[in-house]
One Martini backbone bead per residue (centre of mass of N, CA, C, O) as a GRO file, in nm:
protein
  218
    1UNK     BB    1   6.684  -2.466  -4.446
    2UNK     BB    2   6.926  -2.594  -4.275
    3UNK     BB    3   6.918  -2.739  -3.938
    4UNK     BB    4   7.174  -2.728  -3.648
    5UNK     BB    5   7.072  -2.890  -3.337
    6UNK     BB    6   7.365  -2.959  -3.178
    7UNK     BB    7   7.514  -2.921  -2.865
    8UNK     BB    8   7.602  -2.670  -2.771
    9UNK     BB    9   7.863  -2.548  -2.555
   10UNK     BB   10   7.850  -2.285  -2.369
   11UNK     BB   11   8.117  -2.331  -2.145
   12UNK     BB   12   8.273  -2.291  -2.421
   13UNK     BB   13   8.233  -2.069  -2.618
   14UNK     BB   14   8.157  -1.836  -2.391
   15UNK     BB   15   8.477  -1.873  -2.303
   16UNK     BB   16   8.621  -1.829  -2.567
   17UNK     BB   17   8.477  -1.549  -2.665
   18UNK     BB   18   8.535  -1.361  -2.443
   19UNK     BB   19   8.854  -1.394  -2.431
   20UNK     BB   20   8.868  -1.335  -2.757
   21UNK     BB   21   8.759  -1.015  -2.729
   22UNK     BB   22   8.985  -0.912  -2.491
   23UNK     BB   23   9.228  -0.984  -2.618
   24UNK     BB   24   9.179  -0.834  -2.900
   25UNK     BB   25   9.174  -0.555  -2.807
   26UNK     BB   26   9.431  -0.531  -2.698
   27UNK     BB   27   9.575  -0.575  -2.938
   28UNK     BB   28   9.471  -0.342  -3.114
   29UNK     BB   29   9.537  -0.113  -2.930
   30UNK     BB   30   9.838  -0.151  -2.953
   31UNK     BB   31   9.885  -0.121  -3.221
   32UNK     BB   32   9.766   0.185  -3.234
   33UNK     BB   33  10.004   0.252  -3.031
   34UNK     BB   34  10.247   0.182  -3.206
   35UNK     BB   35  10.171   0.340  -3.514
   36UNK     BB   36  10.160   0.646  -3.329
   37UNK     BB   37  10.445   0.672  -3.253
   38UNK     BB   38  10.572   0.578  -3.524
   39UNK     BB   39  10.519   0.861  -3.620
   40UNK     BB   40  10.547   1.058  -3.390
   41UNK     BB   41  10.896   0.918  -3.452
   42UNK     BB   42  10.980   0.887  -3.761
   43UNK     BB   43  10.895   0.569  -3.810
   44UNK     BB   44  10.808   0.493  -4.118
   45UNK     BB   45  11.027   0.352  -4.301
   46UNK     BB   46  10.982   0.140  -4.095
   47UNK     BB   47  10.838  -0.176  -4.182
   48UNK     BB   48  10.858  -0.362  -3.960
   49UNK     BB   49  10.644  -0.221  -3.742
   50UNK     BB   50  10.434  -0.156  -3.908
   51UNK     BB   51  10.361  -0.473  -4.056
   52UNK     BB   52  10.335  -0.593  -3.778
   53UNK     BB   53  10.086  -0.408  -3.663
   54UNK     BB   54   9.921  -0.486  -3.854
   55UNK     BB   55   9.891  -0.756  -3.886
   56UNK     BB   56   9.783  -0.791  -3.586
   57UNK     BB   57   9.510  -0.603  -3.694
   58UNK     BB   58   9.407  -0.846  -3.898
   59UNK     BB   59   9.436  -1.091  -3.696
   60UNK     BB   60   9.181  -0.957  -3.487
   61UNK     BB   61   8.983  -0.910  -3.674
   62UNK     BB   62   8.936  -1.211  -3.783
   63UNK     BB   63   8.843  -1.324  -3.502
   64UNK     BB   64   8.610  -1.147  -3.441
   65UNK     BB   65   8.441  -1.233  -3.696
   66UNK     BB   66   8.434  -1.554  -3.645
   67UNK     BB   67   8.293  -1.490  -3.379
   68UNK     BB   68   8.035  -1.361  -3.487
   69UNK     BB   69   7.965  -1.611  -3.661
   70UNK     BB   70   7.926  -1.793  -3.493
   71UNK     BB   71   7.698  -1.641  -3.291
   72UNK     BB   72   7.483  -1.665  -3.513
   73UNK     BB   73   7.471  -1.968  -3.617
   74UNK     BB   74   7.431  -2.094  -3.333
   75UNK     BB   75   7.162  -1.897  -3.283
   76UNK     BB   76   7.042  -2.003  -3.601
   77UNK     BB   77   7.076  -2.303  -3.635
   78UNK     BB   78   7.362  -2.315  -3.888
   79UNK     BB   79   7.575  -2.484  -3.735
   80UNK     BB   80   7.798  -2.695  -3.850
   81UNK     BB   81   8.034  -2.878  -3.765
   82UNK     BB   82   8.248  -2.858  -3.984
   83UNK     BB   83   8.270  -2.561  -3.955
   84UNK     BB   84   8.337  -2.551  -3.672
   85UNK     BB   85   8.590  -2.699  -3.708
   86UNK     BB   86   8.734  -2.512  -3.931
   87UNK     BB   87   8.733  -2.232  -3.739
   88UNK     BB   88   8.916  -2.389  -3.525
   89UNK     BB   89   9.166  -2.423  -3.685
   90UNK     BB   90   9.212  -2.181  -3.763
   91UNK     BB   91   9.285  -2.020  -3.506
   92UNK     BB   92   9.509  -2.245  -3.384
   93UNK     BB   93   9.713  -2.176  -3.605
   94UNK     BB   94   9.779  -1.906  -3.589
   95UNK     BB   95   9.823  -1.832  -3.271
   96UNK     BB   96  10.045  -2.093  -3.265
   97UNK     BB   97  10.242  -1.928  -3.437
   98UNK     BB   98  10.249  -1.639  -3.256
   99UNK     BB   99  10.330  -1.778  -2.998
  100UNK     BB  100  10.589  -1.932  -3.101
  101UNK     BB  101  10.727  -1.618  -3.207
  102UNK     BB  102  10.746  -1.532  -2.893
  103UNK     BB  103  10.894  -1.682  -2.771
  104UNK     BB  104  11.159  -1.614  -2.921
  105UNK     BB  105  11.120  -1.305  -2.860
  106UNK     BB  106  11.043  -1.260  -2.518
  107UNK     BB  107  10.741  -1.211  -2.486
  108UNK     BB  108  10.561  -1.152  -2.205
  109UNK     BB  109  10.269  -1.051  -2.312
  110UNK     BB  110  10.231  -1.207  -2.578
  111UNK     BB  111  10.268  -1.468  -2.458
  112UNK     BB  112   9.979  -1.471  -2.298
  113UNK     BB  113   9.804  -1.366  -2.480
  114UNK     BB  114   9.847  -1.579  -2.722
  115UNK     BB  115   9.781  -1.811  -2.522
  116UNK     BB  116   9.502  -1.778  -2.490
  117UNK     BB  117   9.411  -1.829  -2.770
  118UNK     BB  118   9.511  -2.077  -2.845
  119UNK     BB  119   9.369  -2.240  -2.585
  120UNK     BB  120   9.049  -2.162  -2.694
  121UNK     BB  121   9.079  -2.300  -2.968
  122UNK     BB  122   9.172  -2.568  -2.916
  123UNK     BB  123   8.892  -2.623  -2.713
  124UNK     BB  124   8.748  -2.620  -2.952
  125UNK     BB  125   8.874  -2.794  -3.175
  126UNK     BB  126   8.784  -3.057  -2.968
  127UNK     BB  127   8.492  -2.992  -2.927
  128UNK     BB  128   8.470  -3.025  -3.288
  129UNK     BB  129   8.544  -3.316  -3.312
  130UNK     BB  130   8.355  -3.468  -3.149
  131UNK     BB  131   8.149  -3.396  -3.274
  132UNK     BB  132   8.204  -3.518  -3.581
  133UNK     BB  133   8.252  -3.807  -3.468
  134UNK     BB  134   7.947  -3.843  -3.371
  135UNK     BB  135   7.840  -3.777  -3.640
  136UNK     BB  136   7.949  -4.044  -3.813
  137UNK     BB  137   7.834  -4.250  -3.597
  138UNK     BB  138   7.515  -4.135  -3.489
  139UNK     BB  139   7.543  -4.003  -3.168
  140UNK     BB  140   7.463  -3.682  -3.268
  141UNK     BB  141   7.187  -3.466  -3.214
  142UNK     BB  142   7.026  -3.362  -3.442
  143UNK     BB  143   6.987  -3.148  -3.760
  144UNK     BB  144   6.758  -3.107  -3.876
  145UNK     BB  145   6.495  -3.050  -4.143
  146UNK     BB  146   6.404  -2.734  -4.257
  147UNK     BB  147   6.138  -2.644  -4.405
  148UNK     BB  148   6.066  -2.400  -4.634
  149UNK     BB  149   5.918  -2.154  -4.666
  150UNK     BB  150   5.547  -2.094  -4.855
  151UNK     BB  151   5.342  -1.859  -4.926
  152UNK     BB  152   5.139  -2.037  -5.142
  153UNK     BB  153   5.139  -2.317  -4.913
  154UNK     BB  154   5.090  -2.328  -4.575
  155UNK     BB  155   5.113  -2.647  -4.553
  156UNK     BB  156   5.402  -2.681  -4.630
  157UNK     BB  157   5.533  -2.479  -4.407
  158UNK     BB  158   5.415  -2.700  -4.167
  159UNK     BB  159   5.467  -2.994  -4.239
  160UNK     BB  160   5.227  -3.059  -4.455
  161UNK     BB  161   4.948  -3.095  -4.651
  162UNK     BB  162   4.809  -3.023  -4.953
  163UNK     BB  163   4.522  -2.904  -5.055
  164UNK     BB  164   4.306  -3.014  -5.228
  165UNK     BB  165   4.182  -2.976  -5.532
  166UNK     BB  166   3.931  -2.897  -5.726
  167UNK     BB  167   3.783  -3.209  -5.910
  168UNK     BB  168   3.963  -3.408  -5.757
  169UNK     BB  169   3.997  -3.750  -5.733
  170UNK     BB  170   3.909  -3.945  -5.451
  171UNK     BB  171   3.951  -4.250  -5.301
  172UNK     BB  172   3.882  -4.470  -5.123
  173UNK     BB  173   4.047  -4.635  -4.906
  174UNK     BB  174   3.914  -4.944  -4.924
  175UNK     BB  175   3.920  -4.967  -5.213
  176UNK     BB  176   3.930  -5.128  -5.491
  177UNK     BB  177   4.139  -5.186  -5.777
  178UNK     BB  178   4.034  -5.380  -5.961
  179UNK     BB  179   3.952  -5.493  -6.244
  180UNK     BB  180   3.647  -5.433  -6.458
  181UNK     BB  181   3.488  -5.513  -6.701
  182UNK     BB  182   3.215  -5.437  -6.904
  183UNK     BB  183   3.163  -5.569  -7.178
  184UNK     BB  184   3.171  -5.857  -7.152
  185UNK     BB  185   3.039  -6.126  -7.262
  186UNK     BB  186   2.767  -6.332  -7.265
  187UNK     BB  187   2.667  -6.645  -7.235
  188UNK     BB  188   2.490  -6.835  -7.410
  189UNK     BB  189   2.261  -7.056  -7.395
  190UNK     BB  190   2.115  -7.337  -7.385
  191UNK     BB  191   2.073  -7.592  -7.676
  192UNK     BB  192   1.901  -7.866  -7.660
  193UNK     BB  193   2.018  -7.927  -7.360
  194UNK     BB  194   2.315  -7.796  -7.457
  195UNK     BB  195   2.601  -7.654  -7.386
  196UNK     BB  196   2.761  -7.435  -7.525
  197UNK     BB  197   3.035  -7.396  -7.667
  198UNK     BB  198   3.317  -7.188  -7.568
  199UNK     BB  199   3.492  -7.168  -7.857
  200UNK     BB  200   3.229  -7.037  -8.043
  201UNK     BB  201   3.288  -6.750  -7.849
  202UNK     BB  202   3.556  -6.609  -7.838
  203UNK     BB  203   3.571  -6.385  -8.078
  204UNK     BB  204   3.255  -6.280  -7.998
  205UNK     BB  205   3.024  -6.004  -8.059
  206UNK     BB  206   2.794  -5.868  -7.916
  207UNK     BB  207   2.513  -5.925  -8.145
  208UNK     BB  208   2.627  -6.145  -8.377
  209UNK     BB  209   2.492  -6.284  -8.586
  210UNK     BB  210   2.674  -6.365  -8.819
  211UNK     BB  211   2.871  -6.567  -8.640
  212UNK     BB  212   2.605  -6.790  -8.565
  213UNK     BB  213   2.563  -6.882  -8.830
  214UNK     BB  214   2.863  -6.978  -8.888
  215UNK     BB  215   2.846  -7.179  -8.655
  216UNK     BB  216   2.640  -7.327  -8.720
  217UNK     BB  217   2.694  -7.450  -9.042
  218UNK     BB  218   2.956  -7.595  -8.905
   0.00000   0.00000   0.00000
């Protein structure tokens, strides 16, 4: 599998998510003391507050849970640059537009905790674009590819050969590869002081007299 042991900066990451989870905490305990007023007060009917406490109940458990993934692949040296900025992408996204909606709404603690949100995604999604764009020039250090493991194979396992198998023929490093015939005829001796002329045996099979002869006679 893939590793990408990329430069990911501590002190972006864990001061993004150390904010993000104690805001995202805040804000759970919120929604669930909303919910529980809202019943012990018979306003079950309004679904308008019902609705908004459940919405932020399930986008900041989205964000916790996209927060546990980023810091599992990233201490498993598993997280790709783009993976790491499409998820800072989704929670800026997300925050800047609930950030947004406080604002209108003029609600100041909302406004405050979902601003925290909102900037610390933000300051990732700067982060992650910066690698990605190192990684595009070619820049950026690490990433590089590890073999899976095979238990079958312990030399390929770490990244070396395997052992050759028995019976199989390894030449010589320095041996020359020329190929050499062995049948080749020799060429027959001078005959009354004439070497033979060589178009006459061009032919000839070692050893066929048959052919002498018909040479001869010609």
């Amino acid at each position: 599998m893939a590793q990408f042991d990329y430069p990911y900066k501590k002190g972006v990451n864990i001061t993004a998510w150390v904010l993000q989870f104690l805001v995202c905490i805040i804000l759970l305990g919120v929604s669930a003391w909303l919910l529980s007023v809202i019943d012990e007060a018979g306003l079950g009917s309004n679904g308008l507050l019902t609705g908004a406490a459940g919405f932020q109940i399930a986008i900041t458990a989205l964000n916790i849970v996209m927060n546990i993934v980023e810091i599992v692949l990233i201490s498993k040296k598993r997280m790709p640059p783009a993976l790491y900025l499409s998820s800072a992408c989704i929670k800026t996204a997300i925050w800047g537009i609930i950030w947004i909606l406080d604002l209108i709404s003029l609600s100041v603690v909302s406004i405050i905790l979902t601003l925290i949100l909102f900037a610390t995604s933000l300051l990732q999604l700067i982060y992650g674009a910066i690698l990605v764009h190192r990684k595009r020039k070619g820049t950026l250090t690490g990433g590089k590819y590890a073999k899976a493991s095979n238990p079958q194979d312990p030399g390929l396992a770490e990244g070396g050969f395997a052992a050759p198998q028995p019976g199989y023929y390894y030449p010589p490093p320095n041996a020359s590869t020329e190929y050499k015939p062995t049948n080749v005829p020799t060429p027959p001796p001078p005959q009354y002081g004439y070497p033979a002329p060589s178009h006459a045996y061009a032919g000839q099979q070692p050893g066929s007299y048959e052919l002498d002869n018909r040479g001869g006679n010609a």
